[in-house]
Amino acid sequence: MQAGGWAAATEKRRTAMNGYPPRKPKSARRVAFSKWAFVGAIAGAALISACSQPSDSQQTAEQHQPADEQARKDADEKAWADAEKTNTAAAYTAYLQNFGAGAHVSEASQRIVALNEAARKAADEKAWADAEKAGTAAAYTAYIQNFGGGAHVAEARQRVSELSRKEADDKAWADAVRTGTAAALTAYTQNFSSGAHVAEARQRLAALDEQARKEADEKAWADAEKAGTAAAFTGYVQKFGSGAHVAEARQRAAALDEQARKEADEKAWADAAKAGTAGAFTGYVQTFGSGAHVAEARQRAAALETQGRKEVPAIDVQKTCKAAAGVMVSLMGGTTTEQDVNACLDSEQKARDQIVKDRATYSSADKALCMRADVYLPSYVEWLTCLEMERDVRKMERDDQFGSGPYTLPKVSPAINPAATRQSQRGREPASSRRKGSGLAIY
């Protein structure tokens, strides 16, 4: 440092003080100044010397600076080598903490990121392997929860869906099997149309349907046997066309029908034989054309008709019909026509056939009373009317349930005597007071 500079510094220190000391006499000031000048000179020289020469501490620091830098670098490299040897995220993290400005900070950060990613992938794969090993919906769900961005999340979700569906399928199938009804199995197939047990469910349904059909078949057959009628067996055949007992049911129905036909045949023959008339035997033949007694019925009917024709007197219906037609002309006007005569002849012939057919139903007294050929213009229609009236009156008199009368007498069938039907509107007299012997039929 220069002397002028020292003096200036000294002066500044003096002026910085609070005031100046009392001024001394001029001579004293000269002595003091000389002393201070000397001291100042020595101090200035010392200061200049100090300023121009480095201190010992500075020299020591400068000498140690290269050695410290080298040691720091060596420590950095050793720490990095140790971190690489360990090769863990923790080791690299420790390196960064100890050497924040080290030569390998960037690489250490990269290594930490890579190791963390590798650890995450390894954990992801292990968790996925564990989930697959467990193979449950819960395990896959836990994987999704723990590794929301994992490599197998989509597959895990699919597995969860499949397993949930499978679990529901298996539960529904177990419930259907436990219930064991057609309704339960049908509900399963409807709810799980592509389920694992659909084929078996359909087989079971078919078996149940077949079992139900067999049970219904057996019950219907038992009912038909219990009834034991042709109608019951026929009904069974109609309801169970392919049933186990169809052939037997048809045989039984046919046998019962044949039996019923035979019984009806025998009863009709018994009725015809009891009546003993040609009409009864003819009616039997008409009803039972292939009956067991048809031949005999025809023979007896023919014999009775032959005998009846012999018993019924022959009359000149040509004369009677012409006379009747003349009476009609006189009463109604007009002329006698061949058509009127032919209608009269037809009615007479039908009346005679009816008398022959039913002659066994007439009493001998009635036949003697009504069938008189000696009267004026006798008529078969009149005879038939008389015979039926007498027969029916006798029948009503024997039947107490009708009381004491009066009775309405039967009318002659229009098919036998259409013209007489028109006359019936006038009414008839009682048989006891009827005029006998007139013999004239008006057509």
mmCIF file with all atom_site columns, C-alpha atoms in Angstrom, residues 199-293:
data_model
loop_
_atom_site.group_PDB
_atom_site.id
_atom_site.type_symbol
_atom_site.label_atom_id
_atom_site.label_alt_id
_atom_site.label_comp_id
_atom_site.label_asym_id
_atom_site.label_entity_id
_atom_site.label_seq_id
_atom_site.pdbx_PDB_ins_code
_atom_site.Cartn_x
_atom_site.Cartn_y
_atom_site.Cartn_z
_atom_site.occupancy
_atom_site.B_iso_or_equiv
_atom_site.pdbx_formal_charge
_atom_site.auth_seq_id
_atom_site.auth_comp_id
_atom_site.auth_asym_id
_atom_site.auth_atom_id
_atom_site.pdbx_PDB_model_num
ATOM 1  C CA . ALA A 1 199 ? -77.960  -79.564  -24.478 1.00 0.00 ? 199 ALA A CA 1
ATOM 2  C CA . GLU A 1 200 ? -78.392  -81.527  -21.266 1.00 0.00 ? 200 GLU A CA 1
ATOM 3  C CA . ALA A 1 201 ? -81.366  -79.374  -20.283 1.00 0.00 ? 201 ALA A CA 1
ATOM 4  C CA . ARG A 1 202 ? -83.070  -80.184  -23.589 1.00 0.00 ? 202 ARG A CA 1
ATOM 5  C CA . GLN A 1 203 ? -82.370  -83.879  -23.144 1.00 0.00 ? 203 GLN A CA 1
ATOM 6  C CA . ARG A 1 204 ? -83.882  -83.777  -19.682 1.00 0.00 ? 204 ARG A CA 1
ATOM 7  C CA . LEU A 1 205 ? -86.901  -81.869  -20.996 1.00 0.00 ? 205 LEU A CA 1
ATOM 8  C CA . ALA A 1 206 ? -87.413  -84.484  -23.705 1.00 0.00 ? 206 ALA A CA 1
ATOM 9  C CA . ALA A 1 207 ? -87.139  -87.242  -21.101 1.00 0.00 ? 207 ALA A CA 1
ATOM 10 C CA . LEU A 1 208 ? -89.632  -85.494  -18.816 1.00 0.00 ? 208 LEU A CA 1
ATOM 11 C CA . ASP A 1 209 ? -92.055  -84.941  -21.712 1.00 0.00 ? 209 ASP A CA 1
ATOM 12 C CA . GLU A 1 210 ? -91.790  -88.590  -22.681 1.00 0.00 ? 210 GLU A CA 1
ATOM 13 C CA . GLN A 1 211 ? -92.334  -89.633  -19.091 1.00 0.00 ? 211 GLN A CA 1
ATOM 14 C CA . ALA A 1 212 ? -95.357  -87.359  -18.775 1.00 0.00 ? 212 ALA A CA 1
ATOM 15 C CA . ARG A 1 213 ? -96.739  -88.714  -22.049 1.00 0.00 ? 213 ARG A CA 1
ATOM 16 C CA . LYS A 1 214 ? -96.298  -92.289  -20.860 1.00 0.00 ? 214 LYS A CA 1
ATOM 17 C CA . GLU A 1 215 ? -97.946  -91.543  -17.534 1.00 0.00 ? 215 GLU A CA 1
ATOM 18 C CA . ALA A 1 216 ? -100.878 -89.841  -19.276 1.00 0.00 ? 216 ALA A CA 1
ATOM 19 C CA . ASP A 1 217 ? -101.103 -92.801  -21.672 1.00 0.00 ? 217 ASP A CA 1
ATOM 20 C CA . GLU A 1 218 ? -101.198 -95.315  -18.830 1.00 0.00 ? 218 GLU A CA 1
ATOM 21 C CA . LYS A 1 219 ? -103.754 -93.274  -16.897 1.00 0.00 ? 219 LYS A CA 1
ATOM 22 C CA . ALA A 1 220 ? -106.023 -92.928  -19.935 1.00 0.00 ? 220 ALA A CA 1
ATOM 23 C CA . TRP A 1 221 ? -105.745 -96.651  -20.592 1.00 0.00 ? 221 TRP A CA 1
ATOM 24 C CA . ALA A 1 222 ? -106.553 -97.455  -16.956 1.00 0.00 ? 222 ALA A CA 1
ATOM 25 C CA . ASP A 1 223 ? -109.597 -95.171  -17.152 1.00 0.00 ? 223 ASP A CA 1
ATOM 26 C CA . ALA A 1 224 ? -110.730 -96.821  -20.398 1.00 0.00 ? 224 ALA A CA 1
ATOM 27 C CA . GLU A 1 225 ? -110.348 -100.294 -18.881 1.00 0.00 ? 225 GLU A CA 1
ATOM 28 C CA . LYS A 1 226 ? -112.226 -99.191  -15.779 1.00 0.00 ? 226 LYS A CA 1
ATOM 29 C CA . ALA A 1 227 ? -115.104 -97.849  -17.903 1.00 0.00 ? 227 ALA A CA 1
ATOM 30 C CA . GLY A 1 228 ? -114.980 -100.953 -20.125 1.00 0.00 ? 228 GLY A CA 1
ATOM 31 C CA . THR A 1 229 ? -117.105 -99.428  -22.875 1.00 0.00 ? 229 THR A CA 1
ATOM 32 C CA . ALA A 1 230 ? -116.525 -99.156  -26.595 1.00 0.00 ? 230 ALA A CA 1
ATOM 33 C CA . ALA A 1 231 ? -116.818 -95.373  -26.321 1.00 0.00 ? 231 ALA A CA 1
ATOM 34 C CA . ALA A 1 232 ? -114.093 -95.279  -23.665 1.00 0.00 ? 232 ALA A CA 1
ATOM 35 C CA . PHE A 1 233 ? -111.703 -97.394  -25.751 1.00 0.00 ? 233 PHE A CA 1
ATOM 36 C CA . THR A 1 234 ? -112.448 -95.335  -28.846 1.00 0.00 ? 234 THR A CA 1
ATOM 37 C CA . GLY A 1 235 ? -111.798 -92.125  -26.891 1.00 0.00 ? 235 GLY A CA 1
ATOM 38 C CA . TYR A 1 236 ? -108.433 -93.521  -25.767 1.00 0.00 ? 236 TYR A CA 1
ATOM 39 C CA . VAL A 1 237 ? -107.474 -94.238  -29.394 1.00 0.00 ? 237 VAL A CA 1
ATOM 40 C CA . GLN A 1 238 ? -108.465 -90.731  -30.453 1.00 0.00 ? 238 GLN A CA 1
ATOM 41 C CA . LYS A 1 239 ? -106.368 -89.048  -27.718 1.00 0.00 ? 239 LYS A CA 1
ATOM 42 C CA . PHE A 1 240 ? -103.368 -91.398  -27.909 1.00 0.00 ? 240 PHE A CA 1
ATOM 43 C CA . GLY A 1 241 ? -103.089 -92.381  -31.550 1.00 0.00 ? 241 GLY A CA 1
ATOM 44 C CA . SER A 1 242 ? -99.583  -93.755  -30.972 1.00 0.00 ? 242 SER A CA 1
ATOM 45 C CA . GLY A 1 243 ? -100.116 -94.907  -27.397 1.00 0.00 ? 243 GLY A CA 1
ATOM 46 C CA . ALA A 1 244 ? -98.870  -98.177  -26.002 1.00 0.00 ? 244 ALA A CA 1
ATOM 47 C CA . HIS A 1 245 ? -102.363 -99.708  -25.899 1.00 0.00 ? 245 HIS A CA 1
ATOM 48 C CA . VAL A 1 246 ? -103.865 -98.493  -29.177 1.00 0.00 ? 246 VAL A CA 1
ATOM 49 C CA . ALA A 1 247 ? -103.983 -101.936 -30.819 1.00 0.00 ? 247 ALA A CA 1
ATOM 50 C CA . GLU A 1 248 ? -105.602 -103.513 -27.772 1.00 0.00 ? 248 GLU A CA 1
ATOM 51 C CA . ALA A 1 249 ? -108.023 -100.590 -27.442 1.00 0.00 ? 249 ALA A CA 1
ATOM 52 C CA . ARG A 1 250 ? -109.148 -101.046 -31.045 1.00 0.00 ? 250 ARG A CA 1
ATOM 53 C CA . GLN A 1 251 ? -109.625 -104.758 -30.529 1.00 0.00 ? 251 GLN A CA 1
ATOM 54 C CA . ARG A 1 252 ? -111.641 -104.209 -27.384 1.00 0.00 ? 252 ARG A CA 1
ATOM 55 C CA . ALA A 1 253 ? -113.764 -101.499 -28.998 1.00 0.00 ? 253 ALA A CA 1
ATOM 56 C CA . ALA A 1 254 ? -114.436 -103.739 -32.000 1.00 0.00 ? 254 ALA A CA 1
ATOM 57 C CA . ALA A 1 255 ? -115.310 -106.655 -29.739 1.00 0.00 ? 255 ALA A CA 1
ATOM 58 C CA . LEU A 1 256 ? -117.651 -104.502 -27.678 1.00 0.00 ? 256 LEU A CA 1
ATOM 59 C CA . ASP A 1 257 ? -119.260 -103.068 -30.811 1.00 0.00 ? 257 ASP A CA 1
ATOM 60 C CA . GLU A 1 258 ? -119.761 -106.554 -32.157 1.00 0.00 ? 258 GLU A CA 1
ATOM 61 C CA . GLN A 1 259 ? -121.209 -107.664 -28.856 1.00 0.00 ? 259 GLN A CA 1
ATOM 62 C CA . ALA A 1 260 ? -123.526 -104.665 -28.764 1.00 0.00 ? 260 ALA A CA 1
ATOM 63 C CA . ARG A 1 261 ? -124.571 -105.322 -32.336 1.00 0.00 ? 261 ARG A CA 1
ATOM 64 C CA . LYS A 1 262 ? -125.320 -108.936 -31.536 1.00 0.00 ? 262 LYS A CA 1
ATOM 65 C CA . GLU A 1 263 ? -127.279 -107.962 -28.448 1.00 0.00 ? 263 GLU A CA 1
ATOM 66 C CA . ALA A 1 264 ? -129.237 -105.365 -30.395 1.00 0.00 ? 264 ALA A CA 1
ATOM 67 C CA . ASP A 1 265 ? -129.832 -107.950 -33.149 1.00 0.00 ? 265 ASP A CA 1
ATOM 68 C CA . GLU A 1 266 ? -131.129 -110.488 -30.660 1.00 0.00 ? 266 GLU A CA 1
ATOM 69 C CA . LYS A 1 267 ? -133.312 -107.949 -28.926 1.00 0.00 ? 267 LYS A CA 1
ATOM 70 C CA . ALA A 1 268 ? -134.792 -106.699 -32.216 1.00 0.00 ? 268 ALA A CA 1
ATOM 71 C CA . TRP A 1 269 ? -135.448 -110.274 -33.281 1.00 0.00 ? 269 TRP A CA 1
ATOM 72 C CA . ALA A 1 270 ? -137.074 -111.038 -29.951 1.00 0.00 ? 270 ALA A CA 1
ATOM 73 C CA . ASP A 1 271 ? -139.279 -107.962 -30.331 1.00 0.00 ? 271 ASP A CA 1
ATOM 74 C CA . ALA A 1 272 ? -140.210 -108.917 -33.895 1.00 0.00 ? 272 ALA A CA 1
ATOM 75 C CA . ALA A 1 273 ? -140.993 -112.499 -32.853 1.00 0.00 ? 273 ALA A CA 1
ATOM 76 C CA . LYS A 1 274 ? -143.075 -111.225 -29.941 1.00 0.00 ? 274 LYS A CA 1
ATOM 77 C CA . ALA A 1 275 ? -145.050 -108.893 -32.215 1.00 0.00 ? 275 ALA A CA 1
ATOM 78 C CA . GLY A 1 276 ? -145.402 -111.706 -34.772 1.00 0.00 ? 276 GLY A CA 1
ATOM 79 C CA . THR A 1 277 ? -146.464 -109.391 -37.583 1.00 0.00 ? 277 THR A CA 1
ATOM 80 C CA . ALA A 1 278 ? -145.187 -109.081 -41.097 1.00 0.00 ? 278 ALA A CA 1
ATOM 81 C CA . GLY A 1 279 ? -144.442 -105.406 -40.391 1.00 0.00 ? 279 GLY A CA 1
ATOM 82 C CA . ALA A 1 280 ? -142.325 -106.302 -37.339 1.00 0.00 ? 280 ALA A CA 1
ATOM 83 C CA . PHE A 1 281 ? -140.310 -108.874 -39.280 1.00 0.00 ? 281 PHE A CA 1
ATOM 84 C CA . THR A 1 282 ? -139.875 -106.496 -42.207 1.00 0.00 ? 282 THR A CA 1
ATOM 85 C CA . GLY A 1 283 ? -138.727 -103.755 -39.807 1.00 0.00 ? 283 GLY A CA 1
ATOM 86 C CA . TYR A 1 284 ? -136.158 -106.159 -38.330 1.00 0.00 ? 284 TYR A CA 1
ATOM 87 C CA . VAL A 1 285 ? -134.780 -106.898 -41.810 1.00 0.00 ? 285 VAL A CA 1
ATOM 88 C CA . GLN A 1 286 ? -134.523 -103.197 -42.619 1.00 0.00 ? 286 GLN A CA 1
ATOM 89 C CA . THR A 1 287 ? -132.667 -102.421 -39.379 1.00 0.00 ? 287 THR A CA 1
ATOM 90 C CA . PHE A 1 288 ? -130.404 -105.497 -39.346 1.00 0.00 ? 288 PHE A CA 1
ATOM 91 C CA . GLY A 1 289 ? -129.732 -106.231 -43.006 1.00 0.00 ? 289 GLY A CA 1
ATOM 92 C CA . SER A 1 290 ? -126.952 -108.652 -42.056 1.00 0.00 ? 290 SER A CA 1
ATOM 93 C CA . GLY A 1 291 ? -128.425 -109.829 -38.765 1.00 0.00 ? 291 GLY A CA 1
ATOM 94 C CA . ALA A 1 292 ? -128.427 -113.406 -37.614 1.00 0.00 ? 292 ALA A CA 1
ATOM 95 C CA . HIS A 1 293 ? -132.191 -113.820 -38.211 1.00 0.00 ? 293 HIS A CA 1
#
